[in-house]
Amino acid sequence: MQRIMLATDFSERSDRALRRAVLLSKAHRAVLDLVHVVDDDRPRRIVDHEAVEARTLLLELAQTLRSVDGLTCETSVVLSDPFAGIVKTVAEKKPDLLVIGPHRRQILRDAFLGTTAERTIRSVECPVLMVNGPPVGPWRHVLLTTDLSDNARSALGRFAALGTGHGARHSVLHVFESLALRLTRTESMPKADRDSHLEDQRSEARRQLARFMTDLVGLQAEMVVRYEETTTADEIHKAAEALNADLIVLSAQGKGVFSRMLLGSVTEKVLQSAKVDVLVFPATPAP
């Protein structure tokens, strides 16, 4: 990993993302790009004033990081819509990783457009790290997730190639569903039959996960399977809590606006409610 980009709005949320970006940049000896987008859909006088202030703040921050942390830093102030500005700068700079702060929920906007984070992930080719947890040191336990698809295989391969998470414990989670239990009223099935069926399904899920992992050379992880009793996103959060994981790795799924408006995606739901860091790989691998 040679170049890391931090998108900051100078908020407390962005400070947390900055600290994680600094830790990663030092660990990988990567260039750190500091980017701030000034919303230009306002009177020009206000936009120009904010741009000048932003450039001053970024330059001061970059100087501190150079002198204190020994980092190589570059700064950019972009005049644009916040979402479009981030996507444009990523396309120009081509970072290996984009780091952003935690989600700030806006109910109506999220329901119809998706979060800025989720829209960004669907529009860039590099992986995106949303920093939710306190960046006190290297990650201790990484929870990789898979639906056993080619897209998930590509994402886990790209995670291994990224070279982050060294020294951490790794687990890989597959959430399986049971069509039989979904079609059968739970109260009409004896508990012993239900438990036996679930155990059979769990064993099959483990076999499928083991086959999936054989193709991922160099990625060693403890295999974990969970029944989708509620939702996939909820089961991911439960697994992360049970394992005390401090990083969740996902692959983005689906690009349809209509489906996102009605149902949302697993990625979006995890991003909106995660208490730990989330690293998302885009659905289409970079060339």
Short mmCIF file of C-alpha atoms in Angstrom, two decimals:
data_model
loop_
_atom_site.label_atom_id
_atom_site.label_comp_id
_atom_site.label_asym_id
_atom_site.label_seq_id
_atom_site.Cartn_x
_atom_site.Cartn_y
_atom_site.Cartn_z
CA MET A 1 0.00 0.00 0.00
CA GLN A 2 1.70 3.16 -1.23
CA ARG A 3 -0.94 5.92 -1.09
CA ILE A 4 -3.73 6.49 1.45
CA MET A 5 -6.34 9.22 1.09
CA LEU A 6 -8.21 10.77 4.02
CA ALA A 7 -11.41 12.70 3.30
CA THR A 8 -11.88 15.11 6.20
CA ASP A 9 -14.50 17.71 7.13
CA PHE A 10 -12.46 18.78 10.20
CA SER A 11 -15.10 17.33 12.54
CA GLU A 12 -14.51 15.16 15.59
CA ARG A 13 -15.56 12.17 13.47
CA SER A 14 -12.84 13.00 10.94
CA ASP A 15 -10.24 13.30 13.72
CA ARG A 16 -10.81 9.64 14.53
CA ALA A 17 -10.38 8.72 10.86
CA LEU A 18 -7.21 10.85 10.73
CA ARG A 19 -5.62 8.95 13.60
CA ARG A 20 -6.31 5.60 11.89
CA ALA A 21 -5.00 6.92 8.56
CA VAL A 22 -1.80 8.06 10.28
CA LEU A 23 -1.31 4.63 11.89
CA LEU A 24 -1.75 2.93 8.51
CA SER A 25 0.49 5.39 6.67
CA LYS A 26 3.28 4.88 9.21
CA ALA A 27 2.91 1.09 9.13
CA HIS A 28 3.05 0.96 5.31
CA ARG A 29 5.29 4.02 4.79
CA ALA A 30 2.59 5.31 2.48
CA VAL A 31 1.95 8.84 1.22
CA LEU A 32 -1.03 10.39 3.01
CA ASP A 33 -3.36 12.58 0.93
CA LEU A 34 -5.46 14.99 3.01
CA VAL A 35 -8.60 16.07 1.13
CA HIS A 36 -11.35 18.49 2.09
CA VAL A 37 -14.35 19.21 -0.14
CA VAL A 38 -15.97 22.65 0.07
CA ASP A 39 -19.64 22.55 -0.93
CA ASP A 40 -19.78 25.06 -3.80
CA ASP A 41 -23.58 25.24 -3.98
CA ARG A 42 -23.59 28.46 -1.92
CA PRO A 43 -22.78 32.15 -2.46
CA ARG A 44 -19.29 32.56 -3.94
CA ARG A 45 -18.10 34.77 -1.09
CA ILE A 46 -18.82 32.05 1.46
CA VAL A 47 -17.26 29.32 -0.70
CA ASP A 48 -14.05 31.32 -1.27
CA HIS A 49 -13.71 32.15 2.43
CA GLU A 50 -14.17 28.53 3.47
CA ALA A 51 -11.69 27.34 0.83
CA VAL A 52 -9.00 29.68 2.15
CA GLU A 53 -9.61 28.50 5.72
CA ALA A 54 -9.55 24.87 4.64
CA ARG A 55 -6.24 25.25 2.80
CA THR A 56 -4.69 26.85 5.88
CA LEU A 57 -5.92 24.08 8.17
CA LEU A 58 -4.76 21.31 5.84
CA LEU A 59 -1.32 22.84 5.38
CA GLU A 60 -0.89 23.20 9.16
CA LEU A 61 -2.03 19.61 9.68
CA ALA A 62 0.29 18.30 6.97
CA GLN A 63 3.25 20.15 8.49
CA THR A 64 2.52 18.64 11.91
CA LEU A 65 2.29 15.13 10.46
CA ARG A 66 5.56 15.61 8.60
CA SER A 67 7.47 16.86 11.63
CA VAL A 68 5.92 14.70 14.36
CA ASP A 69 5.07 11.46 12.53
CA GLY A 70 7.58 11.61 9.69
CA LEU A 71 4.87 11.20 7.05
CA THR A 72 4.87 12.37 3.46
CA CYS A 73 1.67 14.39 3.09
CA GLU A 74 -0.13 16.06 0.21
CA THR A 75 -3.18 18.33 0.53
CA SER A 76 -6.15 19.12 -1.71
CA VAL A 77 -9.15 21.45 -1.33
CA VAL A 78 -11.89 20.66 -3.84
CA LEU A 79 -14.86 22.89 -4.68
CA SER A 80 -17.76 20.55 -5.41
CA ASP A 81 -20.64 18.58 -3.99
CA PRO A 82 -19.10 16.57 -1.11
CA PHE A 83 -19.89 13.19 -2.68
CA ALA A 84 -18.83 14.17 -6.21
CA GLY A 85 -15.70 15.90 -4.94
CA ILE A 86 -14.47 12.80 -3.11
CA VAL A 87 -15.13 10.56 -6.12
CA LYS A 88 -13.37 12.99 -8.49
CA THR A 89 -10.29 13.26 -6.26
CA VAL A 90 -10.05 9.49 -5.85
CA ALA A 91 -10.14 9.10 -9.64
CA GLU A 92 -7.32 11.64 -9.99
CA LYS A 93 -5.07 10.52 -7.13
CA LYS A 94 -5.75 6.77 -7.41
CA PRO A 95 -5.10 5.90 -3.74
CA ASP A 96 -4.80 2.32 -2.57
CA LEU A 97 -7.23 3.11 0.26
CA LEU A 98 -9.77 5.83 1.04
CA VAL A 99 -10.35 6.56 4.75
CA ILE A 100 -13.49 8.33 5.98
CA GLY A 101 -15.11 9.11 9.32
CA PRO A 102 -18.13 7.33 10.84
CA HIS A 103 -21.61 7.63 9.42
CA ARG A 104 -23.79 10.56 10.48
CA ARG A 105 -27.36 9.40 10.03
CA GLN A 106 -29.89 11.51 8.13
CA ILE A 107 -33.01 9.36 7.99
CA LEU A 108 -34.81 10.68 4.90
CA ARG A 109 -31.66 11.23 2.85
CA ASP A 110 -30.33 7.78 3.73
CA ALA A 111 -33.61 6.10 2.84
CA PHE A 112 -33.77 7.50 -0.68
CA LEU A 113 -30.18 8.17 -1.74
CA GLY A 114 -27.98 6.06 0.51
CA THR A 115 -25.28 7.48 2.75
CA THR A 116 -22.38 9.47 1.35
CA ALA A 117 -20.14 6.58 2.38
CA GLU A 118 -22.25 3.98 0.60
CA ARG A 119 -22.61 6.13 -2.54
CA THR A 120 -18.85 6.69 -2.55
CA ILE A 121 -18.11 2.98 -2.21
CA ARG A 122 -20.32 2.27 -5.22
CA SER A 123 -18.50 4.90 -7.27
CA VAL A 124 -14.78 4.37 -6.59
CA GLU A 125 -12.43 1.54 -7.47
CA CYS A 126 -10.35 1.56 -4.30
CA PRO A 127 -11.39 0.01 -0.96
CA VAL A 128 -13.00 2.37 1.55
CA LEU A 129 -12.35 2.27 5.30
CA MET A 130 -14.97 3.78 7.61
CA VAL A 131 -13.38 4.41 11.00
CA ASN A 132 -15.83 3.89 13.86
CA GLY A 133 -13.71 2.53 16.70
CA PRO A 134 -11.02 4.34 18.70
CA PRO A 135 -7.73 4.05 16.74
CA VAL A 136 -5.49 3.24 19.72
CA GLY A 137 -3.25 0.82 17.84
CA PRO A 138 -3.17 -1.90 15.17
CA TRP A 139 -6.31 -3.97 14.71
CA ARG A 140 -6.37 -7.03 16.96
CA HIS A 141 -9.08 -9.16 15.32
CA VAL A 142 -10.24 -8.88 11.70
CA LEU A 143 -13.64 -10.34 10.78
CA LEU A 144 -13.73 -11.20 7.08
CA THR A 145 -17.17 -11.88 5.60
CA THR A 146 -18.25 -13.86 2.55
CA ASP A 147 -21.38 -14.98 0.75
CA LEU A 148 -19.22 -17.49 -1.18
CA SER A 149 -19.59 -15.48 -4.40
CA ASP A 150 -16.86 -14.62 -6.91
CA ASN A 151 -17.18 -11.01 -5.81
CA ALA A 152 -16.47 -11.99 -2.20
CA ARG A 153 -13.52 -14.13 -3.30
CA SER A 154 -12.09 -11.16 -5.20
CA ALA A 155 -12.58 -8.89 -2.18
CA LEU A 156 -10.78 -11.24 0.20
CA GLY A 157 -7.97 -11.68 -2.30
CA ARG A 158 -7.61 -7.92 -2.56
CA PHE A 159 -7.62 -7.65 1.24
CA ALA A 160 -4.72 -10.10 1.43
CA ALA A 161 -2.85 -8.16 -1.28
CA LEU A 162 -3.44 -4.86 0.52
CA GLY A 163 -1.12 -6.05 3.26
CA THR A 164 -3.01 -4.58 6.20
CA GLY A 165 -4.04 -6.40 9.37
CA HIS A 166 -0.69 -8.12 9.87
CA GLY A 167 -0.33 -9.52 13.38
CA ALA A 168 -4.08 -9.57 13.95
CA ARG A 169 -6.22 -12.63 14.46
CA HIS A 170 -8.41 -13.36 11.42
CA SER A 171 -11.83 -15.01 11.25
CA VAL A 172 -13.96 -15.51 8.14
CA LEU A 173 -17.75 -15.49 8.54
CA HIS A 174 -20.40 -17.01 6.30
CA VAL A 175 -24.05 -16.36 7.18
CA PHE A 176 -26.26 -19.13 5.82
CA GLU A 177 -30.01 -19.29 5.44
CA SER A 178 -32.44 -22.21 5.59
CA LEU A 179 -35.22 -22.13 3.03
CA ALA A 180 -37.00 -24.98 4.79
CA LEU A 181 -37.22 -23.07 8.07
CA ARG A 182 -38.36 -19.94 6.27
CA LEU A 183 -41.17 -21.82 4.56
CA THR A 184 -42.19 -23.74 7.67
CA ARG A 185 -43.90 -22.15 10.64
CA THR A 186 -41.39 -22.50 13.46
CA GLU A 187 -44.01 -23.43 16.03
CA SER A 188 -45.26 -26.29 13.84
CA MET A 189 -41.83 -27.98 13.77
CA PRO A 190 -40.70 -29.94 16.84
CA LYS A 191 -37.62 -28.38 18.44
CA ALA A 192 -35.59 -31.58 18.02
CA ASP A 193 -36.35 -31.62 14.28
CA ARG A 194 -35.52 -27.93 13.95
CA ASP A 195 -32.22 -28.33 15.82
CA SER A 196 -31.28 -31.37 13.72
CA HIS A 197 -32.08 -29.55 10.49
CA LEU A 198 -30.06 -26.50 11.55
CA GLU A 199 -27.07 -28.65 12.49
CA ASP A 200 -27.16 -30.32 9.06
CA GLN A 201 -27.33 -26.90 7.40
CA ARG A 202 -24.50 -25.61 9.59
CA SER A 203 -22.30 -28.58 8.67
CA GLU A 204 -22.98 -28.03 4.98
CA ALA A 205 -22.22 -24.31 5.35
CA ARG A 206 -18.87 -25.19 6.97
CA ARG A 207 -18.03 -27.53 4.08
CA GLN A 208 -18.89 -24.86 1.52
CA LEU A 209 -16.82 -22.27 3.38
CA ALA A 210 -13.86 -24.65 3.59
CA ARG A 211 -14.02 -25.23 -0.18
CA PHE A 212 -14.26 -21.47 -0.74
CA MET A 213 -11.17 -20.81 1.40
CA THR A 214 -8.97 -23.33 -0.45
CA ASP A 215 -8.73 -20.88 -3.38
CA LEU A 216 -7.45 -18.06 -1.17
CA VAL A 217 -3.79 -18.95 -0.88
CA GLY A 218 -1.99 -17.11 1.90
CA LEU A 219 -5.13 -16.05 3.78
CA GLN A 220 -5.33 -17.96 7.05
CA ALA A 221 -8.50 -17.47 9.09
CA GLU A 222 -10.68 -19.29 11.58
CA MET A 223 -13.94 -20.34 9.88
CA VAL A 224 -17.22 -19.19 11.45
CA VAL A 225 -20.76 -19.91 10.22
CA ARG A 226 -23.98 -18.40 11.57
CA TYR A 227 -27.62 -19.04 10.75
CA GLU A 228 -29.43 -15.97 9.39
CA GLU A 229 -31.98 -15.85 12.19
CA THR A 230 -32.60 -12.12 11.75
CA THR A 231 -30.73 -10.35 8.93
CA THR A 232 -27.28 -10.88 7.48
CA ALA A 233 -26.15 -7.45 8.69
CA ASP A 234 -27.38 -8.19 12.21
CA GLU A 235 -25.62 -11.55 12.25
CA ILE A 236 -22.38 -9.87 11.14
CA HIS A 237 -22.63 -7.43 14.03
CA LYS A 238 -23.38 -10.25 16.48
CA ALA A 239 -20.38 -12.21 15.25
CA ALA A 240 -18.11 -9.16 15.52
CA GLU A 241 -19.25 -8.59 19.09
CA ALA A 242 -18.90 -12.25 20.07
CA LEU A 243 -15.39 -12.44 18.60
CA ASN A 244 -14.36 -9.01 19.88
CA ALA A 245 -13.42 -8.05 16.32
CA ASP A 246 -12.33 -4.45 15.71
CA LEU A 247 -12.42 -4.54 11.89
CA ILE A 248 -15.14 -5.93 9.60
CA VAL A 249 -14.24 -6.59 5.95
CA LEU A 250 -17.06 -6.59 3.38
CA SER A 251 -17.51 -6.72 -0.38
CA ALA A 252 -20.03 -4.27 -1.82
CA GLN A 253 -23.07 -5.96 -3.32
CA GLY A 254 -25.37 -4.69 -6.05
CA LYS A 255 -25.62 -1.34 -7.76
CA GLY A 256 -29.36 -0.99 -8.43
CA VAL A 257 -30.81 2.29 -7.14
CA PHE A 258 -34.35 0.87 -6.98
CA SER A 259 -33.35 -2.13 -4.85
CA ARG A 260 -31.29 0.10 -2.55
CA MET A 261 -34.23 2.46 -2.02
CA LEU A 262 -36.59 -0.35 -1.07
CA LEU A 263 -34.42 -2.87 0.74
CA GLY A 264 -31.00 -1.41 1.23
CA SER A 265 -27.92 -3.63 0.99
CA VAL A 266 -26.04 -5.67 3.55
CA THR A 267 -23.10 -3.31 3.12
CA GLU A 268 -25.21 -0.21 3.70
CA LYS A 269 -26.89 -1.66 6.79
CA VAL A 270 -23.57 -2.70 8.31
CA LEU A 271 -22.09 0.74 7.61
CA GLN A 272 -25.02 2.52 9.22
CA SER A 273 -24.89 0.66 12.52
CA ALA A 274 -21.32 -0.59 12.94
CA LYS A 275 -19.50 0.22 16.17
CA VAL A 276 -16.13 -0.97 14.86
CA ASP A 277 -14.14 -0.12 11.73
CA VAL A 278 -15.53 -1.37 8.40
CA LEU A 279 -13.42 -1.93 5.29
CA VAL A 280 -15.42 -2.30 2.08
CA PHE A 281 -14.12 -3.46 -1.29
CA PRO A 282 -16.05 -2.27 -4.35
CA ALA A 283 -18.01 -4.78 -6.38
CA THR A 284 -15.89 -4.26 -9.51
CA PRO A 285 -12.16 -4.91 -8.99
CA ALA A 286 -9.76 -2.24 -10.13
CA PRO A 287 -8.00 -3.03 -13.43
#
